[in-house]
mmCIF file of C-alpha atoms in Angstrom:
data_model
loop_
_atom_site.group_PDB
_atom_site.id
_atom_site.type_symbol
_atom_site.label_atom_id
_atom_site.label_comp_id
_atom_site.label_asym_id
_atom_site.label_seq_id
_atom_site.Cartn_x
_atom_site.Cartn_y
_atom_site.Cartn_z
ATOM 1 C CA MET A 1 45.420 27.461 -13.288
ATOM 2 C CA SER A 2 44.059 28.363 -9.439
ATOM 3 C CA PHE A 3 42.019 26.711 -7.117
ATOM 4 C CA SER A 4 40.338 28.730 -4.332
ATOM 5 C CA ILE A 5 38.435 26.407 -1.443
ATOM 6 C CA SER A 6 36.425 27.849 0.432
ATOM 7 C CA ARG A 7 34.996 24.772 1.942
ATOM 8 C CA GLN A 8 36.012 21.558 2.860
ATOM 9 C CA TYR A 9 34.692 17.281 4.323
ATOM 10 C CA PRO A 10 31.740 17.134 4.810
ATOM 11 C CA ALA A 11 29.864 19.835 3.545
ATOM 12 C CA THR A 12 31.755 19.112 0.325
ATOM 13 C CA ARG A 13 31.828 15.748 -0.717
ATOM 14 C CA LEU A 14 32.443 15.849 -4.566
ATOM 15 C CA ARG A 15 31.540 12.281 -4.320
ATOM 16 C CA ARG A 16 27.621 13.645 -4.601
ATOM 17 C CA MET A 17 27.428 15.030 -7.577
ATOM 18 C CA ARG A 18 28.929 11.324 -9.043
ATOM 19 C CA LYS A 19 26.233 9.590 -7.604
ATOM 20 C CA ASP A 20 23.953 9.862 -10.570
ATOM 21 C CA ASP A 21 24.669 9.069 -13.846
ATOM 22 C CA PHE A 22 22.795 12.606 -14.682
ATOM 23 C CA SER A 23 25.042 14.833 -12.811
ATOM 24 C CA ARG A 24 28.215 13.310 -13.629
ATOM 25 C CA ARG A 25 26.679 14.444 -17.206
ATOM 26 C CA MET A 26 25.388 17.306 -16.540
ATOM 27 C CA MET A 27 29.566 18.420 -14.887
ATOM 28 C CA ARG A 28 31.402 16.761 -17.566
ATOM 29 C CA GLU A 29 34.557 18.899 -18.728
ATOM 30 C CA SER A 30 34.613 17.471 -21.872
ATOM 31 C CA SER A 31 32.957 16.251 -24.846
ATOM 32 C CA LEU A 32 33.104 13.691 -28.052
ATOM 33 C CA THR A 33 31.134 13.487 -31.377
ATOM 34 C CA PRO A 34 31.839 12.026 -34.325
ATOM 35 C CA SER A 35 32.841 15.231 -35.940
ATOM 36 C CA ASP A 36 36.618 15.419 -33.478
ATOM 37 C CA LEU A 37 37.285 12.262 -36.014
ATOM 38 C CA ILE A 38 39.488 11.699 -38.807
ATOM 39 C CA LEU A 39 39.644 8.377 -40.675
ATOM 40 C CA PRO A 40 43.256 7.319 -42.221
ATOM 41 C CA VAL A 41 42.749 5.589 -45.001
ATOM 42 C CA PHE A 42 45.779 3.765 -46.932
ATOM 43 C CA VAL A 43 44.482 3.323 -50.604
ATOM 44 C CA LEU A 44 46.350 1.174 -53.749
ATOM 45 C CA GLU A 45 46.450 0.444 -57.215
ATOM 46 C CA GLY A 46 43.944 -2.111 -59.187
ATOM 47 C CA GLU A 47 40.353 -3.240 -58.492
ATOM 48 C CA GLN A 48 38.549 -4.327 -56.152
ATOM 49 C CA ARG A 49 41.869 -5.076 -54.022
ATOM 50 C CA ARG A 50 42.000 -5.221 -50.073
ATOM 51 C CA GLU A 51 44.947 -6.255 -48.281
ATOM 52 C CA PRO A 52 45.022 -6.656 -44.192
ATOM 53 C CA VAL A 53 48.417 -4.989 -42.817
ATOM 54 C CA ALA A 54 49.227 -7.425 -40.050
ATOM 55 C CA SER A 55 50.296 -4.892 -37.873
ATOM 56 C CA MET A 56 47.730 -3.298 -37.492
ATOM 57 C CA PRO A 57 44.518 -5.894 -37.145
ATOM 58 C CA GLY A 58 41.589 -4.586 -38.578
ATOM 59 C CA VAL A 59 42.702 -1.953 -41.078
ATOM 60 C CA ASP A 60 43.200 -2.823 -45.201
ATOM 61 C CA ARG A 61 44.644 -0.500 -48.198
ATOM 62 C CA MET A 62 41.748 -0.908 -50.421
ATOM 63 C CA SER A 63 42.058 -0.007 -54.307
ATOM 64 C CA LEU A 64 39.802 3.154 -54.667
ATOM 65 C CA ASP A 65 36.731 1.815 -55.799
ATOM 66 C CA LEU A 66 36.324 0.181 -52.250
ATOM 67 C CA LEU A 67 37.790 3.463 -50.541
ATOM 68 C CA LEU A 68 35.084 4.609 -52.189
ATOM 69 C CA GLU A 69 32.370 2.841 -50.337
ATOM 70 C CA GLU A 70 34.047 3.617 -47.205
ATOM 71 C CA ALA A 71 34.320 6.497 -48.054
ATOM 72 C CA GLY A 72 30.661 6.619 -47.101
ATOM 73 C CA ASP A 73 30.646 4.778 -44.826
ATOM 74 C CA VAL A 74 32.406 7.444 -43.404
ATOM 75 C CA PHE A 75 30.493 10.994 -44.490
ATOM 76 C CA ALA A 76 27.317 8.912 -43.457
ATOM 77 C CA LEU A 77 28.950 8.733 -40.257
ATOM 78 C CA GLY A 78 29.405 12.640 -39.668
ATOM 79 C CA ILE A 79 32.470 12.066 -39.762
ATOM 80 C CA PRO A 80 34.272 15.720 -41.561
ATOM 81 C CA ALA A 81 37.699 13.977 -43.307
ATOM 82 C CA LEU A 82 39.856 10.821 -44.556
ATOM 83 C CA ALA A 83 43.205 11.640 -44.679
ATOM 84 C CA LEU A 84 44.531 9.981 -48.133
ATOM 85 C CA PHE A 85 48.071 8.056 -47.320
ATOM 86 C CA PRO A 86 49.307 5.910 -50.812
ATOM 87 C CA VAL A 87 50.658 2.918 -51.224
ATOM 88 C CA ILE A 88 53.226 3.389 -54.238
ATOM 89 C CA ASP A 89 54.275 0.494 -56.295
ATOM 90 C CA ALA A 90 57.950 -0.420 -56.133
ATOM 91 C CA GLN A 91 59.088 0.575 -59.950
ATOM 92 C CA HIS A 92 56.630 4.066 -58.860
ATOM 93 C CA LYS A 93 59.613 5.206 -56.399
ATOM 94 C CA SER A 94 62.943 6.660 -57.317
ATOM 95 C CA GLU A 95 65.458 8.799 -56.367
ATOM 96 C CA HIS A 96 64.383 11.580 -55.791
ATOM 97 C CA ALA A 97 60.519 11.195 -56.188
ATOM 98 C CA GLU A 98 59.345 12.603 -59.307
ATOM 99 C CA GLU A 99 56.027 10.277 -59.037
ATOM 100 C CA ALA A 100 55.024 12.647 -56.190
ATOM 101 C CA PHE A 101 54.155 15.602 -57.972
ATOM 102 C CA ASN A 102 52.753 12.987 -60.952
ATOM 103 C CA SER A 103 49.000 14.800 -62.074
ATOM 104 C CA GLY A 104 47.768 11.484 -62.751
ATOM 105 C CA GLY A 105 49.314 9.628 -59.484
ATOM 106 C CA LEU A 106 47.669 7.718 -57.603
ATOM 107 C CA VAL A 107 46.809 10.368 -54.353
ATOM 108 C CA GLN A 108 46.059 12.829 -57.526
ATOM 109 C CA ARG A 109 43.481 10.913 -59.114
ATOM 110 C CA THR A 110 41.766 9.706 -56.038
ATOM 111 C CA VAL A 111 41.843 12.799 -54.572
ATOM 112 C CA ARG A 112 39.209 13.559 -57.796
ATOM 113 C CA ALA A 113 37.077 10.419 -57.440
ATOM 114 C CA LEU A 114 36.625 11.243 -53.695
ATOM 115 C CA LYS A 115 35.706 14.772 -54.451
ATOM 116 C CA GLN A 116 33.507 14.252 -56.957
ATOM 117 C CA ALA A 117 31.360 11.120 -55.303
ATOM 118 C CA TYR A 118 31.352 13.126 -51.649
ATOM 119 C CA PRO A 119 31.946 16.574 -52.073
ATOM 120 C CA GLU A 120 31.108 17.646 -48.545
ATOM 121 C CA LEU A 121 33.545 15.641 -47.327
ATOM 122 C CA GLY A 122 36.822 16.298 -47.039
ATOM 123 C CA VAL A 123 39.806 15.026 -47.664
ATOM 124 C CA ILE A 124 43.045 15.274 -46.218
ATOM 125 C CA THR A 125 46.987 15.006 -47.725
ATOM 126 C CA ASP A 126 50.134 14.148 -47.109
ATOM 127 C CA VAL A 127 52.094 15.746 -48.633
ATOM 128 C CA ALA A 128 55.796 13.913 -47.601
ATOM 129 C CA LEU A 129 58.080 11.803 -50.450
ATOM 130 C CA ASP A 130 58.546 8.357 -48.338
ATOM 131 C CA PRO A 131 55.926 6.800 -50.075
ATOM 132 C CA TYR A 132 57.885 7.557 -53.230
ATOM 133 C CA THR A 133 61.022 7.416 -52.809
ATOM 134 C CA VAL A 134 63.895 4.339 -53.345
ATOM 135 C CA HIS A 135 65.210 4.578 -49.023
ATOM 136 C CA GLY A 136 63.013 5.087 -47.195
ATOM 137 C CA GLN A 137 63.179 9.131 -46.083
ATOM 138 C CA ASP A 138 60.722 11.733 -46.507
ATOM 139 C CA GLY A 139 63.496 14.138 -48.933
ATOM 140 C CA ILE A 140 65.307 14.004 -51.538
ATOM 141 C CA LEU A 141 69.674 12.466 -49.908
ATOM 142 C CA ASP A 142 72.475 14.430 -51.005
ATOM 143 C CA GLU A 143 75.823 11.819 -50.981
ATOM 144 C CA GLN A 144 75.811 11.010 -47.890
ATOM 145 C CA GLY A 145 72.502 10.380 -47.477
ATOM 146 C CA TYR A 146 71.819 13.783 -45.434
ATOM 147 C CA VAL A 147 68.714 14.912 -46.429
ATOM 148 C CA GLN A 148 68.376 17.775 -47.946
ATOM 149 C CA ASN A 149 66.119 19.946 -46.875
ATOM 150 C CA ASP A 150 65.939 23.292 -49.652
ATOM 151 C CA ARG A 151 66.202 19.870 -52.544
ATOM 152 C CA THR A 152 63.491 18.590 -50.930
ATOM 153 C CA VAL A 153 60.766 21.502 -50.485
ATOM 154 C CA GLU A 154 61.061 22.155 -53.917
ATOM 155 C CA THR A 155 59.996 18.999 -54.584
ATOM 156 C CA LEU A 156 57.153 19.246 -52.034
ATOM 157 C CA LEU A 157 55.713 22.614 -53.430
ATOM 158 C CA LYS A 158 54.698 20.399 -56.523
ATOM 159 C CA GLN A 159 53.566 18.031 -55.023
ATOM 160 C CA ALA A 160 50.717 20.408 -52.900
ATOM 161 C CA LEU A 161 49.780 22.319 -55.121
ATOM 162 C CA SER A 162 48.678 18.835 -57.731
ATOM 163 C CA HIS A 163 46.695 17.741 -54.763
ATOM 164 C CA ALA A 164 45.467 20.955 -54.427
ATOM 165 C CA GLU A 165 45.174 21.439 -57.742
ATOM 166 C CA ALA A 166 42.666 17.978 -57.759
ATOM 167 C CA GLY A 167 40.661 19.095 -55.280
ATOM 168 C CA ALA A 168 42.467 18.490 -51.606
ATOM 169 C CA ASP A 169 40.613 20.028 -48.652
ATOM 170 C CA ILE A 170 43.337 19.920 -47.429
ATOM 171 C CA VAL A 171 47.299 19.275 -47.998
ATOM 172 C CA ALA A 172 49.436 18.335 -44.666
ATOM 173 C CA PRO A 173 52.604 18.712 -44.428
ATOM 174 C CA SER A 174 54.648 15.269 -42.697
ATOM 175 C CA ASP A 175 58.278 15.669 -43.879
ATOM 176 C CA MET A 176 59.391 17.900 -41.579
ATOM 177 C CA MET A 177 61.402 20.180 -43.520
ATOM 178 C CA ASP A 178 62.325 23.409 -42.321
ATOM 179 C CA GLY A 179 60.177 26.549 -44.571
ATOM 180 C CA ARG A 180 57.931 24.584 -46.010
ATOM 181 C CA ILE A 181 54.626 26.099 -44.970
ATOM 182 C CA GLY A 182 55.670 29.199 -45.716
ATOM 183 C CA ALA A 183 56.959 28.071 -48.945
ATOM 184 C CA ILE A 184 53.837 26.001 -50.385
ATOM 185 C CA ARG A 185 51.030 28.970 -48.705
ATOM 186 C CA SER A 186 53.477 31.146 -51.336
ATOM 187 C CA VAL A 187 52.602 29.026 -54.698
ATOM 188 C CA LEU A 188 48.760 28.208 -53.369
ATOM 189 C CA GLU A 189 48.159 32.388 -53.117
ATOM 190 C CA GLN A 190 50.234 32.234 -56.507
ATOM 191 C CA GLU A 191 48.191 29.975 -58.125
ATOM 192 C CA GLN A 192 44.624 31.804 -57.091
ATOM 193 C CA LEU A 193 43.725 28.651 -54.558
ATOM 194 C CA HIS A 194 43.593 30.405 -51.497
ATOM 195 C CA ASN A 195 40.673 28.190 -49.763
ATOM 196 C CA THR A 196 42.778 25.188 -49.352
ATOM 197 C CA ARG A 197 44.081 25.047 -45.854
ATOM 198 C CA ILE A 198 47.419 23.735 -44.852
ATOM 199 C CA MET A 199 46.911 21.165 -41.413
ATOM 200 C CA SER A 200 50.933 20.903 -40.545
ATOM 201 C CA TYR A 201 52.413 18.208 -39.138
ATOM 202 C CA SER A 202 54.142 20.811 -36.781
ATOM 203 C CA ALA A 203 55.823 19.564 -33.782
ATOM 204 C CA LYS A 204 56.855 14.859 -35.600
ATOM 205 C CA TYR A 205 58.342 13.195 -33.306
ATOM 206 C CA ALA A 206 60.918 10.651 -34.264
ATOM 207 C CA SER A 207 59.279 7.856 -32.958
ATOM 208 C CA ARG A 208 59.568 4.578 -32.761
ATOM 209 C CA TYR A 209 55.914 3.924 -33.458
ATOM 210 C CA TYR A 210 55.421 4.668 -36.294
ATOM 211 C CA GLY A 211 56.104 0.644 -36.953
ATOM 212 C CA PRO A 212 53.121 -0.091 -38.357
ATOM 213 C CA PHE A 213 52.049 2.638 -40.153
ATOM 214 C CA ARG A 214 55.545 1.924 -42.895
ATOM 215 C CA ASP A 215 54.780 -1.274 -42.729
ATOM 216 C CA ALA A 216 51.177 -0.501 -44.160
ATOM 217 C CA LEU A 217 52.605 1.741 -46.701
ATOM 218 C CA GLY A 218 55.623 -0.651 -48.166
ATOM 219 C CA SER A 219 58.231 2.042 -47.020
ATOM 220 C CA ALA A 220 59.781 0.499 -44.387
ATOM 221 C CA SER A 221 61.927 -2.162 -46.310
ATOM 222 C CA ASN A 222 62.871 0.437 -47.471
ATOM 223 C CA LEU A 223 64.351 2.694 -44.978
ATOM 224 C CA GLY A 224 65.653 -0.775 -43.368
ATOM 225 C CA LYS A 225 67.729 0.024 -40.314
ATOM 226 C CA ALA A 226 68.427 3.756 -40.658
ATOM 227 C CA ASP A 227 66.365 6.302 -38.935
ATOM 228 C CA LYS A 228 64.816 9.887 -39.113
ATOM 229 C CA SER A 229 66.006 11.637 -36.696
ATOM 230 C CA THR A 230 67.562 14.377 -38.108
ATOM 231 C CA TYR A 231 64.497 16.479 -39.570
ATOM 232 C CA GLN A 232 62.320 14.919 -36.975
ATOM 233 C CA MET A 233 61.717 16.419 -33.763
ATOM 234 C CA ASP A 234 63.869 14.417 -30.248
ATOM 235 C CA PRO A 235 60.931 13.073 -27.511
ATOM 236 C CA ALA A 236 62.820 14.602 -25.461
ATOM 237 C CA ASN A 237 61.546 18.712 -26.116
ATOM 238 C CA SER A 238 58.709 20.140 -26.147
ATOM 239 C CA ASP A 239 59.714 23.865 -26.236
ATOM 240 C CA GLU A 240 61.373 23.092 -29.362
ATOM 241 C CA ALA A 241 57.833 22.025 -30.205
ATOM 242 C CA VAL A 242 56.435 25.586 -29.185
ATOM 243 C CA HIS A 243 58.746 27.448 -31.664
ATOM 244 C CA GLU A 244 58.029 24.792 -34.153
ATOM 245 C CA VAL A 245 54.059 25.359 -34.337
ATOM 246 C CA ALA A 246 54.814 29.144 -33.942
ATOM 247 C CA LEU A 247 57.030 29.114 -37.002
ATOM 248 C CA ASP A 248 54.502 27.124 -39.224
ATOM 249 C CA LEU A 249 51.737 29.593 -38.152
ATOM 250 C CA ALA A 250 54.186 32.400 -39.098
ATOM 251 C CA GLU A 251 53.954 31.298 -42.442
ATOM 252 C CA GLY A 252 51.267 30.684 -42.772
ATOM 253 C CA ALA A 253 48.993 27.003 -41.153
ATOM 254 C CA ASP A 254 46.021 26.755 -40.665
ATOM 255 C CA MET A 255 46.139 24.399 -38.200
ATOM 256 C CA VAL A 256 48.378 22.084 -36.268
ATOM 257 C CA MET A 257 49.109 18.552 -35.338
ATOM 258 C CA ILE A 258 51.189 16.478 -33.045
ATOM 259 C CA LYS A 259 52.110 13.786 -33.776
ATOM 260 C CA PRO A 260 52.677 10.726 -31.605
ATOM 261 C CA GLY A 261 49.160 10.857 -29.831
ATOM 262 C CA MET A 262 48.927 9.465 -26.290
ATOM 263 C CA PRO A 263 52.907 9.684 -25.224
ATOM 264 C CA TYR A 264 52.820 13.739 -26.687
ATOM 265 C CA LEU A 265 49.501 14.856 -25.270
ATOM 266 C CA ASP A 266 51.582 17.023 -22.540
ATOM 267 C CA VAL A 267 52.932 18.390 -25.663
ATOM 268 C CA VAL A 268 48.690 18.542 -26.977
ATOM 269 C CA ARG A 269 47.727 20.885 -23.894
ATOM 270 C CA ARG A 270 51.224 23.693 -24.049
ATOM 271 C CA ILE A 271 49.865 24.254 -28.093
ATOM 272 C CA LYS A 272 46.084 24.613 -27.307
ATOM 273 C CA GLN A 273 47.116 26.843 -23.647
ATOM 274 C CA GLU A 274 49.956 28.489 -25.049
ATOM 275 C CA LEU A 275 49.375 28.938 -28.234
ATOM 276 C CA ALA A 276 45.384 28.966 -28.869
ATOM 277 C CA VAL A 277 45.288 28.028 -32.619
ATOM 278 C CA PRO A 278 43.583 24.930 -34.327
ATOM 279 C CA THR A 279 45.047 21.780 -32.565
ATOM 280 C CA PHE A 280 44.975 18.596 -34.162
ATOM 281 C CA ALA A 281 46.599 15.134 -32.769
ATOM 282 C CA TYR A 282 47.266 11.768 -34.302
ATOM 283 C CA GLN A 283 46.268 8.240 -32.150
ATOM 284 C CA VAL A 284 49.333 6.628 -33.954
ATOM 285 C CA SER A 285 49.428 3.291 -36.119
ATOM 286 C CA GLY A 286 51.743 1.551 -32.907
ATOM 287 C CA GLU A 287 49.307 3.402 -30.321
ATOM 288 C CA TYR A 288 46.101 1.053 -33.107
ATOM 289 C CA ALA A 289 48.338 -1.910 -32.860
ATOM 290 C CA MET A 290 49.096 -1.753 -28.912
ATOM 291 C CA HIS A 291 45.184 -0.788 -28.443
ATOM 292 C CA MET A 292 44.096 -4.244 -30.651
ATOM 293 C CA ALA A 293 46.469 -6.578 -29.202
ATOM 294 C CA ALA A 294 45.022 -5.703 -25.280
ATOM 295 C CA PHE A 295 42.219 -6.348 -27.050
ATOM 296 C CA GLU A 296 42.218 -9.500 -29.342
ATOM 297 C CA ASN A 297 43.324 -11.227 -25.759
ATOM 298 C CA GLY A 298 41.087 -10.257 -24.164
ATOM 299 C CA TRP A 299 43.387 -8.134 -21.665
ATOM 300 C CA LEU A 300 40.893 -4.529 -21.908
ATOM 301 C CA ASP A 301 37.658 -3.853 -23.154
ATOM 302 C CA ALA A 302 37.885 -2.508 -26.573
ATOM 303 C CA ASP A 303 34.286 -0.065 -27.194
ATOM 304 C CA SER A 304 34.884 1.105 -23.409
ATOM 305 C CA VAL A 305 38.628 1.997 -23.950
ATOM 306 C CA ILE A 306 38.273 3.270 -26.864
ATOM 307 C CA LEU A 307 36.545 6.056 -26.234
ATOM 308 C CA GLU A 308 38.817 7.098 -22.531
ATOM 309 C CA SER A 309 41.778 7.066 -25.238
ATOM 310 C CA LEU A 310 39.836 9.752 -27.565
ATOM 311 C CA MET A 311 38.512 11.447 -24.899
ATOM 312 C CA CYS A 312 42.095 11.790 -22.670
ATOM 313 C CA PHE A 313 42.743 14.398 -26.242
ATOM 314 C CA LYS A 314 40.333 16.267 -26.363
ATOM 315 C CA ARG A 315 40.152 16.457 -22.025
ATOM 316 C CA ALA A 316 44.053 18.033 -23.375
ATOM 317 C CA GLY A 317 43.003 19.889 -25.522
ATOM 318 C CA ALA A 318 42.976 18.046 -29.114
ATOM 319 C CA ASP A 319 40.261 20.409 -31.641
ATOM 320 C CA GLY A 320 40.383 16.779 -33.712
ATOM 321 C CA ILE A 321 42.191 13.456 -33.693
ATOM 322 C CA LEU A 322 43.688 11.630 -36.303
ATOM 323 C CA THR A 323 42.096 7.219 -35.602
ATOM 324 C CA TYR A 324 41.966 4.320 -36.986
ATOM 325 C CA PHE A 325 39.376 4.015 -34.211
ATOM 326 C CA ALA A 326 37.055 6.773 -36.141
ATOM 327 C CA LYS A 327 34.901 4.327 -37.700
ATOM 328 C CA ARG A 328 33.637 2.502 -34.801
ATOM 329 C CA ALA A 329 33.978 5.794 -32.459
ATOM 330 C CA ALA A 330 31.841 7.454 -34.573
ATOM 331 C CA GLU A 331 28.877 4.211 -34.283
ATOM 332 C CA LEU A 332 29.883 3.403 -30.269
ATOM 333 C CA ILE A 333 28.786 7.317 -29.835
ATOM 334 C CA LYS A 334 25.922 7.586 -31.729
ATOM 335 C CA GLN A 335 24.572 4.844 -29.692
#
């Protein structure tokens, strides 16, 4: 973008338009509404269970009955969708993650209940195996401990199909296996699930900002000191992100995700400008935890910083934002 400057000071005083609230609003380039927000939620087995996530103050793991109440609040605030993440009991974890595609599993039952209670609320499900594996990796390992791509995709297909058959509106593969979007799209088409949307985590980086999320899922202890750098992206790369997104779109993704969020807004901007597709970003658990620590210590003003941080996503070009601040932000916007 280039600018042609035809006038100079004092004919042009940029502060003129900043003087009053009405004129600042008139020239505002980006806007934030509840429709831009998606709330990530953690569901666990049982009834009347609520477990705080120590590293994410204000975020709880909830049993389905309590999650349904939460979903009612989300819907009333005008937030269009929630993203569902399961907390799987240890006895259901295995080397091959068979529980991931159990039609009677926690996610599948939760999807059915949510769609019955709030049919107009969008339900996004995470397609990945790390909640279900004993080692905490997003795929199935070979004898050397390397995540097998094609073998993992076979299981992801079953998982995505089970979510779609349960009624998920959007399946969101976050595993970063090669070719999984095309394979999932193919099986959804084959099973006449034409309108099940795919939100691909196309540019998911091997980031250290995910720690609190893994605490919430209970996968941190399973993963131990291992990392996911053999399949998640190198934080140094952005050209590769464009390549990843283009491949996923060609394979049938309806929208794409950049993760993490604020440290990677340059990638969000590139994807939106260069490919002009529905682009989402995730303000991840580490970002949330850092903000909350500053709020609780009185170092930053919570309400204004929450809205400013989310506006940054919109300014960068994000069409929507997954954020643990979704409810609070929606309430602030409506004031």
